[in-house]
Coordinates of C-alpha atoms and ligand atoms in Angstrom, one line a residue:
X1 CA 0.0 0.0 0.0
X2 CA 1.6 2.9 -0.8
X3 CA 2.0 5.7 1.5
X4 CA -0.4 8.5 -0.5
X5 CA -3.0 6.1 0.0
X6 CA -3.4 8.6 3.2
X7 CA -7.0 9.7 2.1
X8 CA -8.7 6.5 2.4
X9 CA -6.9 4.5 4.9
X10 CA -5.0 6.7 7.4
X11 CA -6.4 8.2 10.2
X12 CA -4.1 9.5 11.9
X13 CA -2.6 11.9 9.2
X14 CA -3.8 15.3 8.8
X15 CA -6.6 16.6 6.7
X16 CA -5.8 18.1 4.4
X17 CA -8.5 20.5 2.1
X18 CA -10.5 19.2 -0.8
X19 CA -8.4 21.3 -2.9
X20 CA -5.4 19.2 -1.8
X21 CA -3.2 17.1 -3.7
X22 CA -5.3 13.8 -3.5
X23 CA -5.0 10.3 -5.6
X24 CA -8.2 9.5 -7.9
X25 CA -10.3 7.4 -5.4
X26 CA -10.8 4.0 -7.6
X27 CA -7.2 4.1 -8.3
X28 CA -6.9 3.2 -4.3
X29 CA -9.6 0.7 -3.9
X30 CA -8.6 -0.9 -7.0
X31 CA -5.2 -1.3 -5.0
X32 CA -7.1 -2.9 -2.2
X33 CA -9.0 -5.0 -5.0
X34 CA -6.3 -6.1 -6.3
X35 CA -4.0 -6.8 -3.5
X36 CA -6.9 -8.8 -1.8
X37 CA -7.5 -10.8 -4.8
X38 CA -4.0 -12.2 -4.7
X39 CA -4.3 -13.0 -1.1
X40 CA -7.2 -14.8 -1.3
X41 CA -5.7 -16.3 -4.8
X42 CA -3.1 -17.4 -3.1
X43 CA -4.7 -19.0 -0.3
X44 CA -3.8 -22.4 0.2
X45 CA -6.5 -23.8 3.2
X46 CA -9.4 -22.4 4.8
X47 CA -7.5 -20.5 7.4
X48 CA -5.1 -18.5 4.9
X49 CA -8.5 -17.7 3.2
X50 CA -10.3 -16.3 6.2
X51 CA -7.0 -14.2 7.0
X52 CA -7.4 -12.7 3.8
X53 CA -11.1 -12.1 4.1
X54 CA -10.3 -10.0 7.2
X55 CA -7.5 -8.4 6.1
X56 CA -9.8 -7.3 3.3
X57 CA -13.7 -6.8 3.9
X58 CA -13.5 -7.9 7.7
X59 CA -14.8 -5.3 10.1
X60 CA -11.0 -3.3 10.3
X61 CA -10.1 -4.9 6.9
X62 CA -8.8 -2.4 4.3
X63 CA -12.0 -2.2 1.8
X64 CA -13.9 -1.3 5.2
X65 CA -11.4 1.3 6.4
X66 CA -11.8 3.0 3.1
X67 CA -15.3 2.5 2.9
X68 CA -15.9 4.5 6.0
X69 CA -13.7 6.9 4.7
X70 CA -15.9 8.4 2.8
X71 CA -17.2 11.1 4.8
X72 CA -14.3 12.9 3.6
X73 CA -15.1 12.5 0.5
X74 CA -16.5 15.9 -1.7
X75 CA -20.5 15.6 -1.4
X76 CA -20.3 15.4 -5.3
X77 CA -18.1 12.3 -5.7
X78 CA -19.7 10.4 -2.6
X79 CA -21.9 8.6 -4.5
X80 CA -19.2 7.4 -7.3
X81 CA -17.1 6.6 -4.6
X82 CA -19.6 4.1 -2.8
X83 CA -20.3 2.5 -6.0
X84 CA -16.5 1.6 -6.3
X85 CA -16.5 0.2 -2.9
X86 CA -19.7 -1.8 -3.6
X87 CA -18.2 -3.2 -6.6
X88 CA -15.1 -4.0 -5.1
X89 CA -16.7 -6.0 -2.3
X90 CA -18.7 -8.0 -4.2
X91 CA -15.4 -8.9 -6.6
X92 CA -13.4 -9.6 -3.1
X93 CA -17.1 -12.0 -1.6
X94 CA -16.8 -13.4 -5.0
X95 CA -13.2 -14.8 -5.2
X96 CA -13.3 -15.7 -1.4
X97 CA -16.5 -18.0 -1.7
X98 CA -14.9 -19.3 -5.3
X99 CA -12.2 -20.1 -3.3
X100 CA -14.4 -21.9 -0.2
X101 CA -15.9 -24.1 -2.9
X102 CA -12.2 -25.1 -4.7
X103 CA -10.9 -25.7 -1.3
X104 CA -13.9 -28.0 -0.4
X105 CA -13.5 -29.7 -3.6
X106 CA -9.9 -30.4 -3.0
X107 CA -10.5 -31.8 0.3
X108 CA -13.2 -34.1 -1.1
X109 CA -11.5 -35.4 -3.8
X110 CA -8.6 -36.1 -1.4
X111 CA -10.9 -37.5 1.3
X112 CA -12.6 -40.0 -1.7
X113 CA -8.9 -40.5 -2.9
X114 CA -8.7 -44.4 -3.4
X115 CA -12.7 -44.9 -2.8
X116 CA -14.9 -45.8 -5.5
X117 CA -18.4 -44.1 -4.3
X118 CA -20.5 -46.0 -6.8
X119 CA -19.9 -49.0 -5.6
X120 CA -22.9 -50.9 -4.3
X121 CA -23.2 -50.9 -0.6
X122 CA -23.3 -54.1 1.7
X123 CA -26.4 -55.2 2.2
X124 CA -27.9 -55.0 5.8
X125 CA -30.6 -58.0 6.9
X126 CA -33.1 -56.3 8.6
X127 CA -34.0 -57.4 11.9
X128 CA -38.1 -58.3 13.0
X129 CA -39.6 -59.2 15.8
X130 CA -40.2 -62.9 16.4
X131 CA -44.2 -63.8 16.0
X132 CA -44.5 -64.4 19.9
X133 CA -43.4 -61.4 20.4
X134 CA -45.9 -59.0 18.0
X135 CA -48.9 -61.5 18.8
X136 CA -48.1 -60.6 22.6
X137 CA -47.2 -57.0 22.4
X138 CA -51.0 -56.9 20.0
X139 CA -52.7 -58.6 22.7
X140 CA -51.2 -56.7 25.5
X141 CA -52.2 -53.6 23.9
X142 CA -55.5 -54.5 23.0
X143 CA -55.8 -55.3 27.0
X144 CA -54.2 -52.2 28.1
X145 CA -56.4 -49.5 26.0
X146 CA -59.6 -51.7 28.1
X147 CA -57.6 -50.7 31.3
X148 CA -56.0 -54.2 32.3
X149 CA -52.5 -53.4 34.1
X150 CA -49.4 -55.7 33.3
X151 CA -48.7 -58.1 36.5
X152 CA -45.7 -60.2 36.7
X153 CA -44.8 -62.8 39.0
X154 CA -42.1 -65.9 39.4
X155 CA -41.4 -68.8 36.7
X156 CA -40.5 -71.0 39.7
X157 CA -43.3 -71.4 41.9
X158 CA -44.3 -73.3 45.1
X159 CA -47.2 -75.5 45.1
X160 CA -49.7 -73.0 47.1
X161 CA -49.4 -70.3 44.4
X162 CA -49.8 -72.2 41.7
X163 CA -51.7 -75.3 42.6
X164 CA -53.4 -74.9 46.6
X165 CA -54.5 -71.3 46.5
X166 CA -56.3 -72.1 42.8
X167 CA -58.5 -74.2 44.4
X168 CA -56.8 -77.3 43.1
X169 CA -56.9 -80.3 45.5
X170 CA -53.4 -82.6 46.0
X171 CA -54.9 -85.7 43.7
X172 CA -55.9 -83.1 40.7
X173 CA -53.6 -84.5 37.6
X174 CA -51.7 -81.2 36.9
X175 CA -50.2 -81.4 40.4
X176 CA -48.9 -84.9 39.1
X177 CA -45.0 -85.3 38.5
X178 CA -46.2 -86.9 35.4
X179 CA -47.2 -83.6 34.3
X180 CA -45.0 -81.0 36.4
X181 CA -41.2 -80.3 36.6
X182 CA -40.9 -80.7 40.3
X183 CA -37.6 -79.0 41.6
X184 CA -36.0 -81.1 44.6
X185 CA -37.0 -78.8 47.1
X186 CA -40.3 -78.9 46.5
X187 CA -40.8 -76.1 44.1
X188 CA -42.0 -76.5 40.1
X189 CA -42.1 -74.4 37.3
X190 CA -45.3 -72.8 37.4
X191 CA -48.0 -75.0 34.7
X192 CA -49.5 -71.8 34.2
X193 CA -49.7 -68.1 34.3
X194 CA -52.6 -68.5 37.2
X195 CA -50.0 -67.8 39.9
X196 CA -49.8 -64.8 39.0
X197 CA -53.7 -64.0 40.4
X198 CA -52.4 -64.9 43.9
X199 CA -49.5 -63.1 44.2
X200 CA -51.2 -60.1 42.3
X201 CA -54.3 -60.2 45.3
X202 CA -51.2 -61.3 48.2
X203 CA -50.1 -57.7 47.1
X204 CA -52.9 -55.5 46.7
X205 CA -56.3 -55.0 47.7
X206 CA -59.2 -54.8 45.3
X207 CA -60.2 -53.7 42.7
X208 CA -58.1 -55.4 40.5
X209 CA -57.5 -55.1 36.6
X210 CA -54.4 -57.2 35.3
X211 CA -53.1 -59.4 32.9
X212 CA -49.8 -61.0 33.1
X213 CA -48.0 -62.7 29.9
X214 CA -45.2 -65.0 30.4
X215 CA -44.2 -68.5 30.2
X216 CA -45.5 -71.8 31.8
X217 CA -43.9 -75.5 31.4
X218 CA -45.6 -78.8 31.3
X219 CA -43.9 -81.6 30.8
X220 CA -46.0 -82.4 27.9
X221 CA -44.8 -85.1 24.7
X222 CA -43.2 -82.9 22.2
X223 CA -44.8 -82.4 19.3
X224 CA -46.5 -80.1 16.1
X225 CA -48.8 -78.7 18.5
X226 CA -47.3 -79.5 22.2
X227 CA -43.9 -77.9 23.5
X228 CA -42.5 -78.2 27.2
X229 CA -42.6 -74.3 27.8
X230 CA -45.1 -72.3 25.5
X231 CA -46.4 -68.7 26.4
X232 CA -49.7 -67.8 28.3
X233 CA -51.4 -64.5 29.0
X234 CA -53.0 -64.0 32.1
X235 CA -56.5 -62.0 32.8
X236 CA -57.3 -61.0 36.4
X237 CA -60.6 -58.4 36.9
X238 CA -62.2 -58.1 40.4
X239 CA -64.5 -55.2 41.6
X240 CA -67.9 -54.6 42.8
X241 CA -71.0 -56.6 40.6
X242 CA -68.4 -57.7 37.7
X243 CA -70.7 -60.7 36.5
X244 CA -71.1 -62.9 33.5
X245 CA -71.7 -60.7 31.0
X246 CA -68.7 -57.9 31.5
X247 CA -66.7 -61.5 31.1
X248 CA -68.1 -62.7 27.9
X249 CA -68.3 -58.9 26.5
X250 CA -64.4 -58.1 27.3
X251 CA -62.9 -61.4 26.0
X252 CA -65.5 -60.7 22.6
X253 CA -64.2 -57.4 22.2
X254 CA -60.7 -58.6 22.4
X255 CA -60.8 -61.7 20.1
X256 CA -62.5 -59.3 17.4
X257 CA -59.9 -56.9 17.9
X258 CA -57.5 -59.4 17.5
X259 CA -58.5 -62.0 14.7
X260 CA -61.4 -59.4 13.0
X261 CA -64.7 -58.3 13.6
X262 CA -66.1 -61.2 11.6
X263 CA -64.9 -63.7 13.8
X264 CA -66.7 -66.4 15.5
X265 CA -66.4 -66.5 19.2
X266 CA -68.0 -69.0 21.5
X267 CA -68.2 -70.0 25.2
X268 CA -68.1 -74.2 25.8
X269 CA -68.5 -74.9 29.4
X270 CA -65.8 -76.6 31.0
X271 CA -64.0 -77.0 34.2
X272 CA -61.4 -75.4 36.3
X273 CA -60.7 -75.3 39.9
X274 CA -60.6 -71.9 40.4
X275 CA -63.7 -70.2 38.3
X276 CA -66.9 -71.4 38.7
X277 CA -68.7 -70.9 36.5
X278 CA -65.6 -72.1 33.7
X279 CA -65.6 -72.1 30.3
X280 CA -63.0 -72.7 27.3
X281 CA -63.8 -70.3 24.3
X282 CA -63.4 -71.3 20.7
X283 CA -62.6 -69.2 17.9
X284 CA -64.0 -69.7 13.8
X285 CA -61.8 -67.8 11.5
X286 CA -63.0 -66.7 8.3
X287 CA -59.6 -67.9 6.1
X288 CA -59.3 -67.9 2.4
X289 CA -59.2 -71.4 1.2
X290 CA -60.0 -73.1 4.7
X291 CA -63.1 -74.3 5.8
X292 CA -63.4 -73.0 8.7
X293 CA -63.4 -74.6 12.2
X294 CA -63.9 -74.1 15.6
X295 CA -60.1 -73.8 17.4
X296 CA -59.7 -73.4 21.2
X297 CA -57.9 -70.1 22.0
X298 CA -58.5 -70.0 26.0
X299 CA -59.9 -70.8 29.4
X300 CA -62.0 -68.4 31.4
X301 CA -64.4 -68.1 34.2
X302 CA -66.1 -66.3 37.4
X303 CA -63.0 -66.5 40.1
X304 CA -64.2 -69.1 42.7
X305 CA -65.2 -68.1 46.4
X306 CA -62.7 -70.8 47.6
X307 CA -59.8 -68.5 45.7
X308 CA -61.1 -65.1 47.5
X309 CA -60.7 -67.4 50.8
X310 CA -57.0 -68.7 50.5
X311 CA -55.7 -65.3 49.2
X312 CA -57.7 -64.2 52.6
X313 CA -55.9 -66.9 54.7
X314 CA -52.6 -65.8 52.9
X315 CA -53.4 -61.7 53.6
X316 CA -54.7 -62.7 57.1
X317 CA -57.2 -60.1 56.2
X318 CA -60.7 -60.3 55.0
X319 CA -60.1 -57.7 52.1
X320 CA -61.5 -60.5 49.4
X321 CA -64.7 -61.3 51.0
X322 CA -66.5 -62.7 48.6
X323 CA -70.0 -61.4 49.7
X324 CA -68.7 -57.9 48.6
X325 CA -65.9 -59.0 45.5
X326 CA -66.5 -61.4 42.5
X327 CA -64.6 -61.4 39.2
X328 CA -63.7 -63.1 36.4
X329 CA -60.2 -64.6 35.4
X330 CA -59.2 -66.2 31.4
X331 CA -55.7 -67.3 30.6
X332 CA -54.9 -68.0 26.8
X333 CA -52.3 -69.4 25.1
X334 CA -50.3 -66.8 23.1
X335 CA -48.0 -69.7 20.8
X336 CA -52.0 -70.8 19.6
X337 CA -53.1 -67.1 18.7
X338 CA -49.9 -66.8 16.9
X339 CA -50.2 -70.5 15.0
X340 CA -53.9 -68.8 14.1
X341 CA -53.2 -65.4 13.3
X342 CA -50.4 -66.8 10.7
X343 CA -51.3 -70.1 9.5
X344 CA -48.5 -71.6 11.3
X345 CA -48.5 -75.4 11.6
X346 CA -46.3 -76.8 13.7
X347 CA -45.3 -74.8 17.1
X348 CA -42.0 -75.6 17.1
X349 CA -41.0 -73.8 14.6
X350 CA -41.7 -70.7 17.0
X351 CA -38.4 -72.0 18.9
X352 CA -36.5 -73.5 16.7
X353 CA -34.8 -70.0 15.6
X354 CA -34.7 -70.9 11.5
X355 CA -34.1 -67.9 9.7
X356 CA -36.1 -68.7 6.8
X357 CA -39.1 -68.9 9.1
X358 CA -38.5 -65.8 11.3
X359 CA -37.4 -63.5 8.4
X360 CA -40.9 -64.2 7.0
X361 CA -42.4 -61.5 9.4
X362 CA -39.5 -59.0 9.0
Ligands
LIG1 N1 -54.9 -71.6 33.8 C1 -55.8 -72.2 32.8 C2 -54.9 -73.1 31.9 O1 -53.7 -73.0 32.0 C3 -56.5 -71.1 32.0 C4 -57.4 -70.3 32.8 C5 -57.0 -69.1 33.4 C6 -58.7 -70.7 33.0 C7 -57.9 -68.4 34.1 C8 -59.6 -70.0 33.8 C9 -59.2 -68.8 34.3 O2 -55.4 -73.8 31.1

């Protein structure tokens, strides 16, 4: 910069009169052009650029300084002048942001250097849930919008919870070590999700609303349709008046939310120990191809005074009394509303962990 630049970028020199000896004004910012373009042309990474940037339009950068200069300029050449620095800017913004984009560029093509970007990727397998797993998280849902809370309670049970406080007598066949894995000291794995009633009334006082999924073993012949641990899910509804009805409309509503509204649902009396009465319902699916037929999804009935009484005896309280409490309790199978809802035939194949059978629900 040459010293009789004075007029634009010093400040500390002294004024001298418009009549003064004074430089054309472009031929200085054409200087600060010009030297600022090198810079910036000569810029070799991102921080020799941004020097140059500030060295040249930055807040104390030269093109600024003279910019603000021109209050001394003659009224009659101001506006000549600001047109000069205008264009100069824009020349200097120009080169710098051609320069960010070469400089990103280069450190692209350097980055890439030995990669060959259109090459196919690796293919990822996608993950899915297993069919237990959906037809469980469905139902709990279902369950959960009607207000049912999840329970849980212990795989390994003692005879009381699963067997005594049910209602079911010593001689009854399930308690049989035919039937049951009996543990040495005297505890089994729980032959069904039931348990989980007691503890759930043990715990808390009525009314109750729950439904507990989870597994129960048998020790049952293996075969298409019989495995030693399968998957149950637990129903549990106690309060003032529940009857009949509120049973029969709540498991409805949920096997048509389920399997479809065009379902068939129906209520075969049977027998358990603990409900009275007890029934086992059947569904009829409407399946392309398949005449349909009447399959058994689950057991269900009005909890039994006698259960009320040992969950009593167990509280030491009289917070069940039946004269005031009744409910109803269902427990269904959730490895048969799987083998329904997909056609499956053989139940093994829900634990046997063959890819070509699980990815079919990915
Ligand atoms: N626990 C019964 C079973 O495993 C099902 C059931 C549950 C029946 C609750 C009635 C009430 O077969």
């Amino acid at each position: 910069m040459r010293a009789t630049d004075w007029r634009i970028l010093g400040f500390d020199e002294p004024r001298v009169p418009r009549y003064g000896p004074r430089l054309p004004m472009n031929e200085s910012l054409s200087a600060i052009q010009a030297d600022a373009l090198a810079r910036i042309d000569a810029a070799e990474d991102p921080r020799a650029l941004e020097e140059a940037r500030i060295a040249s339009i930055g807040k104390k950068g030269a093109l600024s300084l003279a910019a603000a200069a021109i209050k001394d300029i003659p009224k009659e050449e101001k506006a000549a002048y600001g047109q000069s620095v205008n264009s100069a800017r824009a020349a200097i913004t120009a080169a710098i942001e051609a320069k960010q984009a070469a400089l990103q560029d280069a450190a692209d093509q350097s980055a890439l250097a030995g990669i060959d970007p259109t090459m196919p990727g690796r293919p990822l397998p996608t993950g899915a849930l297993h069919p237990l797993t959906l037809i469980r998280d469905e139902a709990v849902g279902i369950l959960r919008r009607m207000g049912f809370a999840l329970a849980d309670g212990p795989e390994i049970e003692d005879e009381f919870h699963c067997f005594d406080a049910l209602n079911t007598p010593a001689d009854h066949p399930a308690r049989n070590e035919k039937d049951t894995f009996y543990f040495d000291s005297g505890k089994l794995l729980r032959t069904h999700t039931s348990s989980v009633q007691i503890r759930t009334m043990e715990a808390d006082a009525p009314p109750v609303r729950i439904i507990a999924p989870g597994s129960a073993y048998r020790r049952d012949e293996i075969d298409a349709t019989h495995l030693s641990v399968f998957n149950q899910l637990e129903g549990l509804y106690i309060d003032r008046d529940v009857s009949l009805p509120d049973l029969k409309g709540t498991l409805e509503y949920f096997l048509h939310e389920l399997f479809g509204p065009s379902t068939g649902v129906r209520f075969r009396p049977h027998f358990f120990p603990f409900t009275e009465p007890s029934f086992e319902i059947d569904v009829k699916l409407e399946i392309k191809g398949q005449t349909p037929r009447w399959i058994e999804v689950a057991g269900c009935g009005m909890v039994d005074p006698a259960v009320f009484k040992a969950v009593n005896g167990s509280r030491g309280d009289n917070a069940y009394d039946p004269a005031v409490w009744t409910g109803f309790a269902f427990g269904m199978g959730l490895d048969r509303l799987a083998m329904i809802r997909w056609g499956i035939k053989d139940i093994r194949l829900l634990i046997e962990n063959d890819a070509r059978f699980l990815s079919q629900f990915a």
